[in-house]
XYZ file of C-alpha atoms in Angstrom:
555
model
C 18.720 205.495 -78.619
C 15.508 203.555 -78.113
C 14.784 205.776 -75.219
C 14.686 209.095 -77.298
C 12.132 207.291 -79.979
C 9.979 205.582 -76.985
C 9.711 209.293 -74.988
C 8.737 210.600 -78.351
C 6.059 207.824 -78.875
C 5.086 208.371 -75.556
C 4.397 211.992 -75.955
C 2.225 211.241 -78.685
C 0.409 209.242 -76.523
C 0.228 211.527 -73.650
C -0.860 214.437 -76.100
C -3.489 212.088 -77.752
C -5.831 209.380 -76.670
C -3.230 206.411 -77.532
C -2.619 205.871 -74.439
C -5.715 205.751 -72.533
C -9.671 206.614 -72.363
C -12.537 205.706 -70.026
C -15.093 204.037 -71.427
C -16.554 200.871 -73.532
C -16.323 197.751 -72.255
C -15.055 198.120 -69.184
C -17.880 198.597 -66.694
C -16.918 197.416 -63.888
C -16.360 200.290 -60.766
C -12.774 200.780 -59.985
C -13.536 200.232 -56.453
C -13.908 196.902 -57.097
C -10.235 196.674 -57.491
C -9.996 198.415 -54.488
C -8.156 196.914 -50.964
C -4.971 195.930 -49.317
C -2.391 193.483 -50.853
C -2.966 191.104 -47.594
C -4.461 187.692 -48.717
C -8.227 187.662 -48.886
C -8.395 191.549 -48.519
C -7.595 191.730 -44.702
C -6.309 195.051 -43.106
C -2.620 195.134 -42.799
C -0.770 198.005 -41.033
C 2.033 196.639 -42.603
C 2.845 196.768 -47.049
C 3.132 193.703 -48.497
C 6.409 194.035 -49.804
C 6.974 193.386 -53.509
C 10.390 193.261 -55.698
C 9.195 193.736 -59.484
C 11.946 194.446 -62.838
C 10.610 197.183 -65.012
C 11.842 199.415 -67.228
C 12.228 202.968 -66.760
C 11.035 205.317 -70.079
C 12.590 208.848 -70.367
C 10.579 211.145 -68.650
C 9.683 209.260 -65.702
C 11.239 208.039 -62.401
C 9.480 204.779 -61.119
C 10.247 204.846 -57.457
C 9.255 208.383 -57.328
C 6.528 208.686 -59.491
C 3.376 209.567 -58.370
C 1.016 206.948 -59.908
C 3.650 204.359 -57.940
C 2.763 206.179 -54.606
C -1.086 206.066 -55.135
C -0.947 202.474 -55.686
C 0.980 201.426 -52.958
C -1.168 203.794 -51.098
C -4.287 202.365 -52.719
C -3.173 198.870 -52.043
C -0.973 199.041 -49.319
C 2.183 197.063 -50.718
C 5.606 198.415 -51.246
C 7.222 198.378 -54.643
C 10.974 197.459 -54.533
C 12.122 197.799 -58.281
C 14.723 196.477 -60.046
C 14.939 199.542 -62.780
C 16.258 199.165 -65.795
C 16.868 201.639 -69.170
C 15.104 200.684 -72.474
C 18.660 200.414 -74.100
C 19.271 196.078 -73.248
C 16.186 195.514 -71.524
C 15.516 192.558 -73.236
C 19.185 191.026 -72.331
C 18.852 192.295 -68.727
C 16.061 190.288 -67.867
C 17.079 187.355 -69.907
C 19.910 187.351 -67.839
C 17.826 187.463 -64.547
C 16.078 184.577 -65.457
C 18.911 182.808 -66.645
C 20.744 183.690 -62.834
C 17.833 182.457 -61.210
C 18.245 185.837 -59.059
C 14.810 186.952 -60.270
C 12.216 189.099 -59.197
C 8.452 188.063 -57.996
C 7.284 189.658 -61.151
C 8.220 191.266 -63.923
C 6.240 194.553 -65.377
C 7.561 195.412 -68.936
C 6.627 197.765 -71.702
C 5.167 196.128 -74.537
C 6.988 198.418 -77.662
C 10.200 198.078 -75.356
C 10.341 194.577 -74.436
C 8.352 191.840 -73.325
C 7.964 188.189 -72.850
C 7.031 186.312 -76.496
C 4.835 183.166 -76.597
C 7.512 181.041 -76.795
C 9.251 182.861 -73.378
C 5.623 182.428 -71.904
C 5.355 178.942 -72.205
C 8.679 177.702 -71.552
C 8.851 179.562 -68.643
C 5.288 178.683 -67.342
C 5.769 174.723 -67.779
C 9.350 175.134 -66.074
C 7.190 176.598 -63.005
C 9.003 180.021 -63.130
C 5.871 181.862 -64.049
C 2.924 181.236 -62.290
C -0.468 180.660 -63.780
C -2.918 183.057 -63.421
C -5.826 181.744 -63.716
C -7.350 180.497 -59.932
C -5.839 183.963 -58.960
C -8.021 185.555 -61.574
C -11.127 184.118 -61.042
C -10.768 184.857 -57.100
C -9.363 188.357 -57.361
C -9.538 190.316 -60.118
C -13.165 190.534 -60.756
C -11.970 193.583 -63.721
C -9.210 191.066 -65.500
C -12.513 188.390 -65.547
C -14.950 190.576 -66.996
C -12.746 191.612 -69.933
C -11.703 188.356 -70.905
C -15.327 187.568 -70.831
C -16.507 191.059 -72.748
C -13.317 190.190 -75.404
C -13.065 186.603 -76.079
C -10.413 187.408 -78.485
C -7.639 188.860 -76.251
C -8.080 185.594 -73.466
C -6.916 183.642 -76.748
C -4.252 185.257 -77.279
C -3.071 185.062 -73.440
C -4.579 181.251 -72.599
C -1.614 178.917 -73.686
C -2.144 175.099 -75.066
C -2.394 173.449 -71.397
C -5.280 176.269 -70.788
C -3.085 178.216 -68.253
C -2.616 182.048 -68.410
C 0.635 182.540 -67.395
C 0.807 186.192 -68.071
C -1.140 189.599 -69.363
C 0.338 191.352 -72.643
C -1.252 194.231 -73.609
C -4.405 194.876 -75.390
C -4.945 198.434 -76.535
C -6.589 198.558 -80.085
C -4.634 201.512 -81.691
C -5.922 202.162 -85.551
C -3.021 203.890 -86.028
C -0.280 201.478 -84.740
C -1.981 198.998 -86.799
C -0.160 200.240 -89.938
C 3.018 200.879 -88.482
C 5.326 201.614 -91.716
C 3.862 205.177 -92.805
C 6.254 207.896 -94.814
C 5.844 211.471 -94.080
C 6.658 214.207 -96.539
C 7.426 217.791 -96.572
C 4.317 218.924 -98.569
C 5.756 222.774 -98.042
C 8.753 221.796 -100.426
C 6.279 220.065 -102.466
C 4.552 223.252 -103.239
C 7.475 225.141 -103.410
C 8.710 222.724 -106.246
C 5.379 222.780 -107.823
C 5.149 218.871 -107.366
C 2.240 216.482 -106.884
C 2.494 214.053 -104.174
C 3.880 210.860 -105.843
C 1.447 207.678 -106.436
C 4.349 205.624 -107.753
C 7.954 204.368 -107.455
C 9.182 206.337 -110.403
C 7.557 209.352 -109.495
C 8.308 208.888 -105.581
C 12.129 208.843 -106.827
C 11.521 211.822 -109.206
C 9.976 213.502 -105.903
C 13.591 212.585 -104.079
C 15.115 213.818 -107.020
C 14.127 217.159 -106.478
C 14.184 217.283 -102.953
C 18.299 216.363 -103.299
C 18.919 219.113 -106.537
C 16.396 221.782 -106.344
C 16.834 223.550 -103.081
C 13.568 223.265 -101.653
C 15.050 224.552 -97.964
C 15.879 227.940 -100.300
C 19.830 228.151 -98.317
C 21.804 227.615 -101.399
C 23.049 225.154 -99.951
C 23.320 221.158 -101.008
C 22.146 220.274 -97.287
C 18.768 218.635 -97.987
C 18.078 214.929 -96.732
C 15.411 213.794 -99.882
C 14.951 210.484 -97.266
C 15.954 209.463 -94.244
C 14.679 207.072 -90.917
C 16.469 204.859 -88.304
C 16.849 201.503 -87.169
C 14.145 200.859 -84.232
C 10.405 199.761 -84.250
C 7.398 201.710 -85.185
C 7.460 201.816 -88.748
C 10.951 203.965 -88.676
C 13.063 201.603 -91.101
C 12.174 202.995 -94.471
C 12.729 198.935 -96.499
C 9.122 197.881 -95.386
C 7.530 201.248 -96.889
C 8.975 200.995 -100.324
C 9.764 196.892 -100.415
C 5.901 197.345 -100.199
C 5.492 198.450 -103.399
C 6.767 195.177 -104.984
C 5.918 192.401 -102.049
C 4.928 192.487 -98.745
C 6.560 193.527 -96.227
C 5.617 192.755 -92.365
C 8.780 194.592 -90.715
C 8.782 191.483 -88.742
C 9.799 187.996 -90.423
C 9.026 188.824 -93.632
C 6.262 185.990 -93.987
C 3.497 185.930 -95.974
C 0.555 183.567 -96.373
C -0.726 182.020 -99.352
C -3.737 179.540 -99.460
C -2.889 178.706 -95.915
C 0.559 178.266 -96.518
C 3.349 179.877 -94.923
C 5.979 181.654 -97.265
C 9.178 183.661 -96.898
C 8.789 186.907 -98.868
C 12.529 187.076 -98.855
C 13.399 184.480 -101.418
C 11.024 185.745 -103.888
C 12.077 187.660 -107.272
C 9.558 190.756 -106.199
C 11.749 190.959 -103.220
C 14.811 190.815 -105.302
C 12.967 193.789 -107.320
C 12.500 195.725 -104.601
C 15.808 195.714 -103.354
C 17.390 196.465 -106.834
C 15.121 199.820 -106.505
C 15.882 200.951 -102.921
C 19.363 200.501 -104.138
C 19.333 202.773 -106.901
C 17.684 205.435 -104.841
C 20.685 204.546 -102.704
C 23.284 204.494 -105.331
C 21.863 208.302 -106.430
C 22.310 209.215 -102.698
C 18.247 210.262 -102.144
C 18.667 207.913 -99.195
C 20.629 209.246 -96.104
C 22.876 206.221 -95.086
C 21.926 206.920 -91.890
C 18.710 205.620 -92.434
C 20.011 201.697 -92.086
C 22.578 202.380 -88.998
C 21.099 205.283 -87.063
C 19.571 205.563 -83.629
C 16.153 208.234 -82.971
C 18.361 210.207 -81.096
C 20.330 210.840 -84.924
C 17.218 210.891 -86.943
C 15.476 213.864 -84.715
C 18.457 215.564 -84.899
C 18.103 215.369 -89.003
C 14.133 216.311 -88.789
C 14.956 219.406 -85.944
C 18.230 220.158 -87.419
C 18.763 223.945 -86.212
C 20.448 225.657 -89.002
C 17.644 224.972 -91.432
C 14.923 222.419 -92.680
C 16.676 219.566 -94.248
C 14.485 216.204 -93.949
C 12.065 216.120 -97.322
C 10.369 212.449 -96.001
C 10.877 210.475 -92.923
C 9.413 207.057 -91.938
C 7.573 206.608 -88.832
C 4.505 205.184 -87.140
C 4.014 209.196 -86.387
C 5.853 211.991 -87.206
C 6.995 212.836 -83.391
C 9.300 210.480 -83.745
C 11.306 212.764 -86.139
C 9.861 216.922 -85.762
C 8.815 218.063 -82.409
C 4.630 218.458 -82.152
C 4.590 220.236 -78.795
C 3.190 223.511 -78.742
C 5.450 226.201 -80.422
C 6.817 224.012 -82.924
C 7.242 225.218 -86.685
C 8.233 221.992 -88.586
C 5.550 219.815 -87.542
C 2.506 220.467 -89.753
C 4.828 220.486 -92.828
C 5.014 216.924 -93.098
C 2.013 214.983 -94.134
C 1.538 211.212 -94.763
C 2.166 209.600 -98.337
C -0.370 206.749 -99.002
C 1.364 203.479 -99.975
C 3.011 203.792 -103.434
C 2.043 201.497 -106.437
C 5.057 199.690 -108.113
C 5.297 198.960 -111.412
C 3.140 195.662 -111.272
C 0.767 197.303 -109.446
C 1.245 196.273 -106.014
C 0.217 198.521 -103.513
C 0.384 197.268 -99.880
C 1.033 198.487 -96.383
C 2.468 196.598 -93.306
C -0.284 195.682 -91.538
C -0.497 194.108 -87.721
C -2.160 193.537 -84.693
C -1.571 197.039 -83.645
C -0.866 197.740 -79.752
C -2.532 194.559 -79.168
C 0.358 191.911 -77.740
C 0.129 188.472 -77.201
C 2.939 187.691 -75.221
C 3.345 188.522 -71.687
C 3.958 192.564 -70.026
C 3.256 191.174 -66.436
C 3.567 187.537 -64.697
C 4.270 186.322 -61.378
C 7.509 184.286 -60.715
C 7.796 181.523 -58.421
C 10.045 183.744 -55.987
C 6.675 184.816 -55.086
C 4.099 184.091 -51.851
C 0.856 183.751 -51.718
C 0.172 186.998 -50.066
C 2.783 188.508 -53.048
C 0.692 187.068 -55.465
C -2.901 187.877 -54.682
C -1.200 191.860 -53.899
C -0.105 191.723 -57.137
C -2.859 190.509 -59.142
C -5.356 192.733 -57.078
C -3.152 195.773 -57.950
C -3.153 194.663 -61.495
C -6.789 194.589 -61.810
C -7.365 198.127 -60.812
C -5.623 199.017 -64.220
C -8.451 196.890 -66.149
C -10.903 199.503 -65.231
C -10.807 202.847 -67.191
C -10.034 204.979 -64.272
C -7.267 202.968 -63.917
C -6.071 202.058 -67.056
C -5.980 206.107 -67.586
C -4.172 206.995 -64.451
C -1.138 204.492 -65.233
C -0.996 205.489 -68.864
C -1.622 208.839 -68.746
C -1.171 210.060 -65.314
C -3.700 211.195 -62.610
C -6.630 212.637 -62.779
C -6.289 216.673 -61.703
C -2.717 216.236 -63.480
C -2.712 214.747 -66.475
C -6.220 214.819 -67.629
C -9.697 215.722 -66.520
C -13.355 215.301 -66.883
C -14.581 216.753 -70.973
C -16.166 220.250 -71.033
C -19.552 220.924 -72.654
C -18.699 220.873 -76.408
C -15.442 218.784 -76.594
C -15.678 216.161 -79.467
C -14.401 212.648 -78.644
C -12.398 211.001 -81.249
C -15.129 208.301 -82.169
C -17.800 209.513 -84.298
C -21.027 209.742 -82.087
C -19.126 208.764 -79.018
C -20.007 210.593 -75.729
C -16.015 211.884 -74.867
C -15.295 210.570 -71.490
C -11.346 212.095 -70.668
C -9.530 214.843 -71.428
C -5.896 215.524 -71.581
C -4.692 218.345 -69.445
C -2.202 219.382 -71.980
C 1.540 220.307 -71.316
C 2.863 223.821 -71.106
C 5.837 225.132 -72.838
C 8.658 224.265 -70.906
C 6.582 222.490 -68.497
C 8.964 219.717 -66.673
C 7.893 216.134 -66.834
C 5.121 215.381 -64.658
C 5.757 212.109 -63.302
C 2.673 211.085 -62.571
C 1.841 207.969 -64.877
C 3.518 204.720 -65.753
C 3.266 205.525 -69.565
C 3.568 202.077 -71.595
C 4.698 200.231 -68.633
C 0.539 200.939 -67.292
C -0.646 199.619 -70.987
C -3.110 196.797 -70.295
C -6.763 197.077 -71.360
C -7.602 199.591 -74.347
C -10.548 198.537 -76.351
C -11.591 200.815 -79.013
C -14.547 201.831 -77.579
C -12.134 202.861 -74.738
C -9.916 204.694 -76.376
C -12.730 206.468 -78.431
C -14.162 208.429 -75.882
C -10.704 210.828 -75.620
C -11.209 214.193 -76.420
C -10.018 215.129 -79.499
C -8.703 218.597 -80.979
C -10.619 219.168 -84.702
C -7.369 221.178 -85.521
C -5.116 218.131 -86.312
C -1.717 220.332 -86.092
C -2.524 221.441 -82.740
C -1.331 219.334 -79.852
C -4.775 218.167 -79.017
C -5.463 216.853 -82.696
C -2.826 215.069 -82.782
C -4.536 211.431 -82.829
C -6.867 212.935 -85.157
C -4.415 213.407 -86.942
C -2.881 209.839 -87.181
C -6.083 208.489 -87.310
C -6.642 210.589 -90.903
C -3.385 209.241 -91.603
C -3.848 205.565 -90.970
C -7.109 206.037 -93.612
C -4.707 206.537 -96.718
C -2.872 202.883 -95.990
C -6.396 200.907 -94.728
C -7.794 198.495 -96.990
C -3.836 197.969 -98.502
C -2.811 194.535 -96.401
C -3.250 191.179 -98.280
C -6.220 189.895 -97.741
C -4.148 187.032 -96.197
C -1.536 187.832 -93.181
C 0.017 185.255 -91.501
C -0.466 186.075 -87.697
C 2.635 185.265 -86.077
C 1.359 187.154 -83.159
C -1.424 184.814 -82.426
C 0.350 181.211 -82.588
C 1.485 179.241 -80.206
C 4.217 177.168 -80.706
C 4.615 173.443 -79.837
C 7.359 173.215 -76.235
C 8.903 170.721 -77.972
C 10.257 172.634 -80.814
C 10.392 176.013 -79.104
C 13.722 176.620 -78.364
C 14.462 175.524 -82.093
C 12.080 177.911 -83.412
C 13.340 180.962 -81.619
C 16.697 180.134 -82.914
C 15.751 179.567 -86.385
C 13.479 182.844 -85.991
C 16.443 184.828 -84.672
C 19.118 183.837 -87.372
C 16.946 184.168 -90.352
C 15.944 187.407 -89.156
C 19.096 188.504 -88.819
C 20.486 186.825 -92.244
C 17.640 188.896 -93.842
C 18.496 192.081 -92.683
C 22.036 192.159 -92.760
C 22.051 190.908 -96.521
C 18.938 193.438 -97.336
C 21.554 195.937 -96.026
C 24.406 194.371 -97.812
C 22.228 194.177 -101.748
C 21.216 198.109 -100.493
C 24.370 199.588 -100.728
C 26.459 197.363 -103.018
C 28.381 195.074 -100.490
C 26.619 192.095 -102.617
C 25.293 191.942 -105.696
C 22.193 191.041 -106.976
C 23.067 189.870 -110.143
C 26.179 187.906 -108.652
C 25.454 186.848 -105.423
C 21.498 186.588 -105.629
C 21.767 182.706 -105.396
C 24.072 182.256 -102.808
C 21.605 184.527 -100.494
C 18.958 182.034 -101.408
C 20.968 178.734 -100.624
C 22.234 180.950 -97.044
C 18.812 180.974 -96.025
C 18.270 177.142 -96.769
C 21.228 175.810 -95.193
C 20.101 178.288 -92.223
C 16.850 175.981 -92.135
C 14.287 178.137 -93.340
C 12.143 175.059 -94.468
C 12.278 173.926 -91.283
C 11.163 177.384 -89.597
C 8.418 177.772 -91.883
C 7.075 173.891 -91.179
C 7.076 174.551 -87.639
C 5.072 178.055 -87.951
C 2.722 175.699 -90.861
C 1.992 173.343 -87.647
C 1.437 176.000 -85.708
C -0.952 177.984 -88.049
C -3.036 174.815 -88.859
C -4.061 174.609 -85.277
C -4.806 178.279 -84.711
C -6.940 177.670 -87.898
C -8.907 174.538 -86.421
């Protein structure tokens, strides 16, 4: 389930600084955030009552949770959610829109769900959402200053007409940036006497071994040479080894040439790649699972009681497959494989924006007053100051994390550490006391660099050191060219079309990936026919409508 692999990705980011800091260039106090919901900051006995759909991560309980309390407290207003689970978020609130029975906001989790471009400004110009901007300028004196202090991430959120209709979330994570990392049991490495593989061939020769030799030392023919599953955050192992022939975003599968906007899926490399993922496939060094499984599965493969069993995993992080908490065994055994060369040389990573969004986590419906709205945006803006934006990610202060002791070492190099993560205890139940990624707003670097940091990288509190090494081994392997399909904007007029070319391409790509993978289609045979599918699905059309697009980004 998506829920297992997001409370996974959000204990990584409770352990480490991923999910918050306190610094950079936020500077403004938090009590400038500070005051009542009531319109123009009056004194209310009474909480300005607010109905708001969000989604609930494992771990935590909304209504209850703790951070909830101290802002209604904080800003006297009165949360009534609409909760729902990561698994059909996305349709839920599609739905609720669709109804018209929707909420006076909507507060999402960016890596679960959230409202694209296209969803922003559809909805915005139909008067659903609400623009932002008057409200901004009046009230949130925290939202204004960043916007001012990063340029970059107003951009992203100021649509065509110049409205803001909502706030996506901008936390600069190195790490998340190259999403599409593979993990490997060094221990069985050594026990084989093997080198860490630098190419395809010697990659499979690694699986190879992993599948024949016993590395696990059972006598038993239990090992998994390769496995992942079928969410976000670099999980799906195609993009790691397709990599090695053409590039891979994990996303579209675009890539940009000169300027122009091209499908990586038509091209022979990609036709290459595939023919090798399938005979890895065909030689069974890739666990089936891999293209159908849920995180739930794929931990239960990398934790699998009865002995060790996963040789390499994909993942962002390696949470996501071993357990990292204190106690754990597995954990420091796997260590990341830089991006393999293929045999024309290409060596690339997936490459992206990182945690920074540029669609929409928060807006304000129509549904919603005056005194609604200026509660809501006032509430908001306390989490664009770093106490803030580290209570709702992270949890409170006194709980969650504390002021740095004299010789803690931030993460940044040089950087004066500002926060420090109270850690968990063994057994320790959840703490309820943060909003996790649904409190993801404002996370510059320099923010984010001030965390404490372990030096020990397998310890709990090194554990974003750790990625961070990671992320080192695949930086400086994008294209030099990327086509940011995060940072267009789409004209209205052709939206609708867009997303639906978007969403059937998408899916024709995948399912006949899968299909080529494991033999339902051939690539000798049927090569050609996949080609002419994704014509007469329009793909020249999708890609002229992202060319407009680009070319006025580019102006």
């Amino acid at each position: 389930m998506k829920k297992i692999l997001l409370s996974m990705f959000m204990l990584v980011l409770a352990i480490t600084l991923v999910l918050s800091g306190c610094s950079g260039k936020n500077t403004e106090s938090s009590n400038s955030a500070q005051g009542n919901g009531s319109p123009g900051g009056a004194e209310s006995s009474k909480p300005v009552e607010i109905s708001v759909f969000a989604v609930q991560e494992s771990g935590i309980d909304i209504p209850t949770n703790k951070f909830t309390k101290y802002m209604e407290e904080k800003f006297n207003i009165k949360f009534n959610w609409q909760i729902n689970p990561s698994d059909g978020a996305k349709e839920k609130r599609q739905i609720s829109l669709a109804s018209g029975d929707y909420p006076e906001a909507y507060l999402l989790t960016h890596y679960i769900d959230e409202f694209s471009q296209a969803d922003v400004l559809k909805y915005g110009q139909q008067g659903v959402f609400i623009p932002l901007n008057d409200l901004i300028d009046k009230y949130a004196p925290n939202i204004k200053k960043a916007m001012e202090e990063t340029p970059e991430m107003k951009a992203l959120y100021t649509a065509p007409d110049g409205n803001i209709y909502g706030l996506g979330a901008y936390t600069e994570c190195f790490h998340c940036s190259y999403p599409n990392k593979l993990w490997v049991n060094t221990e069985w490495l050594k026990k084989l006497n093997l080198e860490e593989p630098k190419t395809t061939e010697e990659f499979k020769a690694m699986l190879q071994a992993f599948k024949t030799q016993d590395p696990n030392g059972n006598g038993k023919a239990d090992e998994v040479p390769l496995s992942g599953s079928i969410e976000d955050f670099g999980v799906r192992i195609v993009p790691y080894l397709m990599n090695a022939f053409v590039y891979d975003d994990d996303r579209n599968y675009l890539n940009l040439e000169n300027g122009k906007v091209v499908s990586a899926a038509i091209k022979p490399e990609w036709r290459e790649g595939l023919a090798y993922i399938k005979s890895l496939y065909d030689e069974g060094l890739i666990d089936p699972g891999a293209f159908t499984q849920n995180a739930e599965a794929y931990k239960k493969i990398g934790e699998n009681a009865d002995a060790e069993i996963l040789g390499a995993g994909a993942g962002m992080h390696p949470a996501i497959f071993v357990n990292i908490d204190p106690g754990n065994t597995r954990s420091a055994h796997y260590n990341p494989l830089a991006p393999l060369t293929g045999p024309n040389g290409v060596s690339y990573a997936t490459h992206d924006n990182g945690g920074v969004t540029s669609g929409a986590k928060f807006v304000i419906t129509n549904k919603a007053s005056e005194e609604v709205q200026i509660a809501l945006i006032k509430a908001i803006d306390y989490l664009y100051t770093p106490e803030g934006q580290t209570n709702a990610a992270s949890g409170l202060k006194g709980i969650d994390w504390t002021d740095p002791e004299p010789g803690d070492k931030a993460l940044g190099e040089g950087v004066t550490p500002m926060v420090k993560q109270i850690p968990m205890k063994e057994g320790e139940a959840p703490r309820n006391a943060g909003w996790s990624g649904m409190g993801h707003f404002y996370m510059p670097k320099e923010y984010r660099d001030t965390w404490v940091q372990g030096e020990d990288i397998y310890a709990s509190d090194g554990y974003e050191r750790r990625l961070y090494n990671a992320s080192l081994l695949y930086q400086g392997h994008e294209p030099k060219e990327i086509f940011p399909i995060w940072a267009i904007w789409i004209d209205p007029s052709v939206i609708d079309e867009a997303s639906m070319l978007q969403t059937n391409l998408k899916n024709y790509i995948e399912q006949s990936q899968l299909q080529f993978i494991t033999g339902n289609k051939d690539l000798d045979k049927d090569w050609d026919a996949y080609v002419k599918g994704l014509k007469d699905l329009k793909l020249d059309r999708y890609l002229e409508i992202l060319q407009k697009a680009y070319d006025q980004l580019a102006k």
